[in-house]
Amino acid sequence: MADRDGPGLASFDRFRVVYSACCQRLIVLLIGVQAALQPLAAFRRQSICKWFALIVSPVILPGLELTRGRRLLTTVVVRSAYSKSEGSAPRLTPGADVMASFFESQLDFIYFFYGLGFLLLGVLCLAIANQQNSRSAHMRLLGLFACSHGVLGWIETATVVTADTAWLSAIRTALMVISFGLLCEFARRGLARLGFSISALTYVPVLAVLIFAGYFAGLDGAKVLSRYLMCLPGSLGAAAVILADRRVPHQDGRTLMACIAGGFVLYALCAGFIGEPAPFWPASHINQDWFLRETGIPIQLLRGALAVALAALVWGAWGQRLMRAFNSPRYSDYLKKQFVGVIATMAAILVLGWALTDVLGNLHRAHLESEASGDSDLLVGRLSGAVAPADAVVRLLAQSGDVQRMLTSGDQAGQSVLDSHVAAAEAVRGMIVDASGRVVDTSERREAALLGMPYQQSKSWFGRAMVGDQGRDLEIDPITGARDYVTSAPVRDSSGKIIGVAMLEKSLDPLAGDLRHFDQPFFLVDAGGLVLITNQACEILRALWPRPDLVPLRLNDRIAGHPPALLSHEVFGGEWTSYAGRPSYVLRRPLPDTSLSLVLALPATGLVPSRLLGLIVTSQVAMAALFYFFGRERGVRDRVQHLRRVALQDRARALAEQAATDPLTGLFNRLRFNERLEHELISRQRTGRPFSLIFFDVDHFKEVNDLYGHPAGDQVLVRMSQTIAAALRRTDMLARWGGEEFVILLDETDVLAAAEVAEKLRLLVAHMVFDQVGRVTASFGVAEVAADDNAETLMSRVDNALYRAKLNGRNRVEVDAPLIDAAALSPVD
């Protein structure tokens, strides 16, 4: 029957190996395709991977289980397929696990993006609050909430790249409660404006519950309750306030306001309902770990995306209000271009910043992984060098003829051979065991009483040697802590039949003492993760990863219970994970032909400044870009306002000129002349400088209008005023007094000089030839200001002079003289 089963079992083994290899290659191919397509369609690919895993996992996973122990897949798939720990979280599908591992490696940049999004939202709200009057305090609360939450996100970044501490966790919890309190206050004041009054004393029981939860459930419990009791109602209240503002008449950007309200509703779901795991419902089932398992995406990434979207929407709504307020096409066009430019630039900066951060981190990762590989080679070499002589000597001992005769005929001549081989291998004990597990000979005389007793059958080194292999094992005394390496080899007779086992036991305490000063933490563990040799003295005989089934071997562990394991899960190959609460690269390397593994942990101390440098560069470039865009926007706004002020000034100047200018001739009008006359009179009283007036009008101008029409008369007035204005000094002033009458103010001119000027002007007018009209003449009156003159007396005297010129025949100049009675100036019959 055994002969029939033998070929069948061999065929099944061959089928198992081929089938398992095909399954592994298929999984590797699928993971490679998914990683290549990951930037394109994460959510769709996520669903495809889940459906694919649901359909084909019953076929593929058995093939993976058949070859447990072969590291042909990536660490994350091996962990997902090979995990046997009881009570573990539900395993992810291969696609979701790869995506989750990718995002986990980028968690520092995700928190940076999360913090940057909220800081942008906060700074924008504070800037809007500074430009508003009625709602400045209202918007300032929202800005302070976003800024404090952004700082919280950047503190989370620091905890990802460095070790988390109790005081840092307490600071994060306090800052989270403060930020959610600001959000609740924003909602409370907004609802009060709408008529829903909520007392500020409501915060007292909420804070009492949070303190109670923090004391009994830890800081994570307090965080979760702050999300339930503050973030969730605060976000929903903010959404209600914003929707109410949308209903206000003439509110700008109503669609954007509705989108902002929707963003706060989504934030209430992502931040107020999905939080840290806690030992109470619903946080025990619906939490950020559950979300990561279901989607492969950290919830922090969605929160950051919501913050960036809210910042863009708030900016867009405020931009629409600015465009409505300025009502400038140029400014509106620039704001639209700026919005698109900022979105595109920030997206490019974040993508390039992530690439730079990843490149810098990968450079150090590669260096650290290479260092870990070199250190592991060194440690494995030291271990192999320490046990290799014992392995070689035990093989020679098993081939010794004296040992063969001892097992076949009971000859005790092999005793000296055993002692010499024990001395040659520097072993602490040697033993010859027959095929039944009975001790035939031992180098320890204290164990002579054990001769003939079959107590070695259960030893692993005995079982491996009896099947023809060399047995290797590590034994440790839980009381003394002595660590011994046990090696065995089969003893064969002349026909090749295994008739017994030769065993040597060598102490590894000297080697462990030499390696105690190794600069990096290392652990030699068995298949279950029990630490046998390490340079961390307090971890001897403890599980390196969680082993609830392991009975504590140390007395203090039996009293105090299991201490927390240094690793959160079993590691296969090389993996970036948390070691003792710090980001580290953990490398597990199995020792050949044994069930032992060497685990090396290298803290990512140099990785922190490498990736942190990328984050700092990204933040600096992002802030520089924002300063440029918003500074340029402020410049454009100031330019538009300046042009608007200039236009208003020009318009006012034009109106002023229009009010002071005669529309027909373009000369100053009577109003403007009176202002200049008052100014000159005041100056005359102060300085005593003289000035004179010339008052003239066109002779018989009514006849010109009657004969040739008013347009011809207007042309006479326009051309004459232009000609006379060109003949005057720049300091003189020519104004139209009314109708065909004109007045000239001659600065610093006495009456004689003014009379000469009037005569020149009379001759100039008399020699002018006008179209249709021909020649015309003008009469001039001249007067100099007197000490007791005012505007009325001076104008009366110059008007009197003009009247005398009219009476004396027109086309002449008359200088001011004592006022003549009109009856006296009448013609004599």
Coordinates of N, CA, C and O in Angstrom, one line a residue, residues 477-536:
D477 N 18.0 27.9 28.1 CA 17.6 27.6 29.4 C 16.8 28.8 30.0 O 17.4 29.9 30.2
P478 N 15.5 28.7 30.2 CA 14.7 29.9 30.7 C 15.1 30.3 32.1 O 14.8 31.4 32.5
I479 N 15.8 29.5 32.9 CA 16.2 29.8 34.2 C 17.6 30.5 34.2 O 17.8 31.6 34.7
T480 N 18.6 29.9 33.6 CA 19.9 30.4 33.6 C 20.2 31.3 32.4 O 21.1 32.2 32.4
G481 N 19.4 31.2 31.4 CA 19.5 32.0 30.2 C 20.6 31.5 29.3 O 21.0 32.2 28.3
A482 N 21.2 30.3 29.5 CA 22.3 29.8 28.7 C 21.7 29.4 27.3 O 20.7 28.8 27.2
R483 N 22.5 29.8 26.3 CA 22.1 29.5 24.9 C 23.1 28.6 24.3 O 24.3 28.9 24.2
D484 N 22.6 27.5 23.8 CA 23.4 26.4 23.2 C 22.9 26.1 21.8 O 21.7 26.0 21.5
Y485 N 23.9 25.9 20.9 CA 23.6 25.5 19.5 C 23.8 24.0 19.5 O 24.8 23.4 19.9
V486 N 22.8 23.3 19.0 CA 22.8 21.8 18.9 C 22.8 21.5 17.4 O 22.0 21.9 16.6
T487 N 23.8 20.6 17.1 CA 24.0 20.1 15.7 C 24.1 18.6 15.7 O 24.7 18.1 16.6
S488 N 23.5 18.0 14.7 CA 23.4 16.5 14.7 C 23.6 16.0 13.3 O 23.4 16.8 12.3
A489 N 24.1 14.8 13.2 CA 24.3 14.1 11.9 C 24.0 12.7 12.0 O 24.2 12.0 13.1
P490 N 23.4 12.1 10.9 CA 23.1 10.6 11.0 C 24.3 9.7 11.0 O 25.3 10.0 10.2
V491 N 24.3 8.7 11.7 CA 25.3 7.6 11.7 C 24.8 6.5 10.9 O 23.7 5.9 11.2
R492 N 25.5 6.1 9.9 CA 25.1 5.0 9.0 C 26.1 3.8 9.1 O 27.3 4.0 9.4
D493 N 25.5 2.6 8.9 CA 26.4 1.4 8.9 C 26.9 1.3 7.5 O 26.8 2.1 6.6
S494 N 27.6 0.1 7.3 CA 28.3 -0.1 6.0 C 27.3 -0.1 4.8 O 27.7 0.2 3.7
S495 N 26.0 -0.5 5.1 CA 25.1 -0.6 4.0 C 24.4 0.8 3.7 O 23.5 0.9 2.8
G496 N 24.7 1.8 4.5 CA 24.0 3.1 4.4 C 22.8 3.3 5.2 O 22.2 4.4 5.1
K497 N 22.4 2.3 6.0 CA 21.3 2.4 6.8 C 21.6 3.3 8.0 O 22.6 3.2 8.7
I498 N 20.6 4.2 8.4 CA 20.8 5.1 9.6 C 20.6 4.2 10.8 O 19.5 3.7 11.0
I499 N 21.7 4.2 11.6 CA 21.6 3.4 12.9 C 21.6 4.2 14.1 O 21.5 3.7 15.2
G500 N 21.8 5.5 14.0 CA 21.9 6.4 15.1 C 22.2 7.8 14.8 O 22.2 8.2 13.6
V501 N 22.4 8.6 15.8 CA 22.7 10.0 15.6 C 23.8 10.5 16.5 O 23.9 10.1 17.7
A502 N 24.7 11.3 15.9 CA 25.8 11.9 16.7 C 25.4 13.4 16.9 O 24.9 14.1 15.9
M503 N 25.5 13.9 18.1 CA 25.1 15.2 18.5 C 26.2 16.0 19.2 O 26.9 15.4 20.1
L504 N 26.4 17.2 18.9 CA 27.3 18.1 19.6 C 26.5 19.4 20.0 O 25.7 19.9 19.3
E505 N 26.8 19.9 21.2 CA 26.1 21.0 21.7 C 27.2 22.1 22.1 O 28.1 21.8 22.9
K506 N 27.1 23.2 21.5 CA 28.1 24.3 21.7 C 27.4 25.5 22.2 O 26.3 25.9 21.8
S507 N 28.1 26.1 23.2 CA 27.5 27.3 23.8 C 27.7 28.5 22.9 O 28.8 28.8 22.3
L508 N 26.6 29.3 22.8 CA 26.7 30.6 22.0 C 26.8 31.8 22.9 O 26.7 32.9 22.5
D509 N 26.9 31.6 24.2 CA 27.0 32.7 25.2 C 28.2 33.6 24.8 O 28.1 34.9 24.9
P510 N 29.4 33.1 24.5 CA 30.5 34.0 24.1 C 30.2 34.9 22.9 O 30.5 36.0 22.8
L511 N 29.5 34.2 21.9 CA 29.1 34.9 20.7 C 28.1 36.0 21.1 O 28.2 37.2 20.6
A512 N 27.1 35.7 21.9 CA 26.1 36.6 22.3 C 26.7 37.8 23.0 O 26.3 39.0 22.9
G513 N 27.8 37.5 23.8 CA 28.4 38.6 24.5 C 29.2 39.5 23.6 O 29.2 40.7 23.8
D514 N 29.8 38.9 22.6 CA 30.5 39.8 21.6 C 29.5 40.6 20.8 O 29.8 41.8 20.5
L515 N 28.3 40.1 20.5 CA 27.4 40.8 19.7 C 26.5 41.8 20.5 O 25.7 42.5 19.9
R516 N 26.7 41.8 21.8 CA 25.9 42.7 22.6 C 26.2 44.1 22.3 O 25.3 45.0 22.5
H517 N 27.4 44.4 21.8 CA 27.8 45.8 21.5 C 27.5 46.2 20.0 O 28.0 47.2 19.6
F518 N 26.8 45.3 19.3 CA 26.5 45.7 17.9 C 25.6 46.9 17.9 O 24.7 47.1 18.7
D519 N 25.8 47.8 16.9 CA 25.2 49.2 17.0 C 23.8 49.2 16.6 O 23.1 50.2 16.9
Q520 N 23.3 48.2 16.0 CA 21.9 48.2 15.6 C 21.1 47.0 16.3 O 21.7 46.0 16.5
P521 N 19.8 47.2 16.6 CA 19.1 46.2 17.3 C 18.9 44.9 16.4 O 18.5 45.1 15.2
F522 N 19.3 43.8 16.9 CA 19.1 42.5 16.1 C 18.5 41.5 17.0 O 18.6 41.5 18.2
F523 N 17.8 40.5 16.4 CA 17.1 39.5 17.2 C 17.2 38.1 16.4 O 17.0 38.1 15.2
L524 N 17.7 37.1 17.1 CA 17.6 35.8 16.5 C 16.4 35.1 17.1 O 16.3 34.9 18.3
V525 N 15.4 34.8 16.3 CA 14.1 34.3 16.7 C 13.9 32.9 16.1 O 14.4 32.6 15.1
D526 N 13.0 32.2 16.8 CA 12.5 30.9 16.2 C 11.4 31.2 15.3 O 11.0 32.3 15.0
A527 N 10.7 30.1 14.8 CA 9.7 30.3 13.8 C 8.5 31.1 14.4 O 7.7 31.7 13.6
G528 N 8.3 31.0 15.7 CA 7.1 31.8 16.3 C 7.5 33.1 16.7 O 6.6 33.8 17.3
G529 N 8.7 33.6 16.5 CA 9.1 35.0 16.9 C 9.6 35.1 18.3 O 9.8 36.2 18.8
L530 N 9.9 34.0 18.9 CA 10.5 34.0 20.3 C 12.0 34.4 20.2 O 12.8 33.8 19.4
V531 N 12.4 35.5 20.9 CA 13.7 36.0 20.8 C 14.7 35.1 21.6 O 14.4 34.8 22.8
L532 N 15.7 34.6 20.9 CA 16.7 33.7 21.6 C 18.0 34.4 21.8 O 18.6 34.2 22.9
I533 N 18.4 35.2 20.9 CA 19.7 35.9 21.0 C 19.4 37.4 20.6 O 18.8 37.6 19.5
T534 N 19.9 38.3 21.3 CA 19.7 39.7 20.9 C 20.7 40.6 21.7 O 21.2 40.2 22.7
N535 N 20.9 41.8 21.2 CA 21.6 42.8 22.0 C 20.7 43.7 22.8 O 21.2 44.7 23.4
Q536 N 19.4 43.4 22.9 CA 18.5 44.1 23.7 C 18.2 43.1 24.9 O 17.3 42.3 24.7

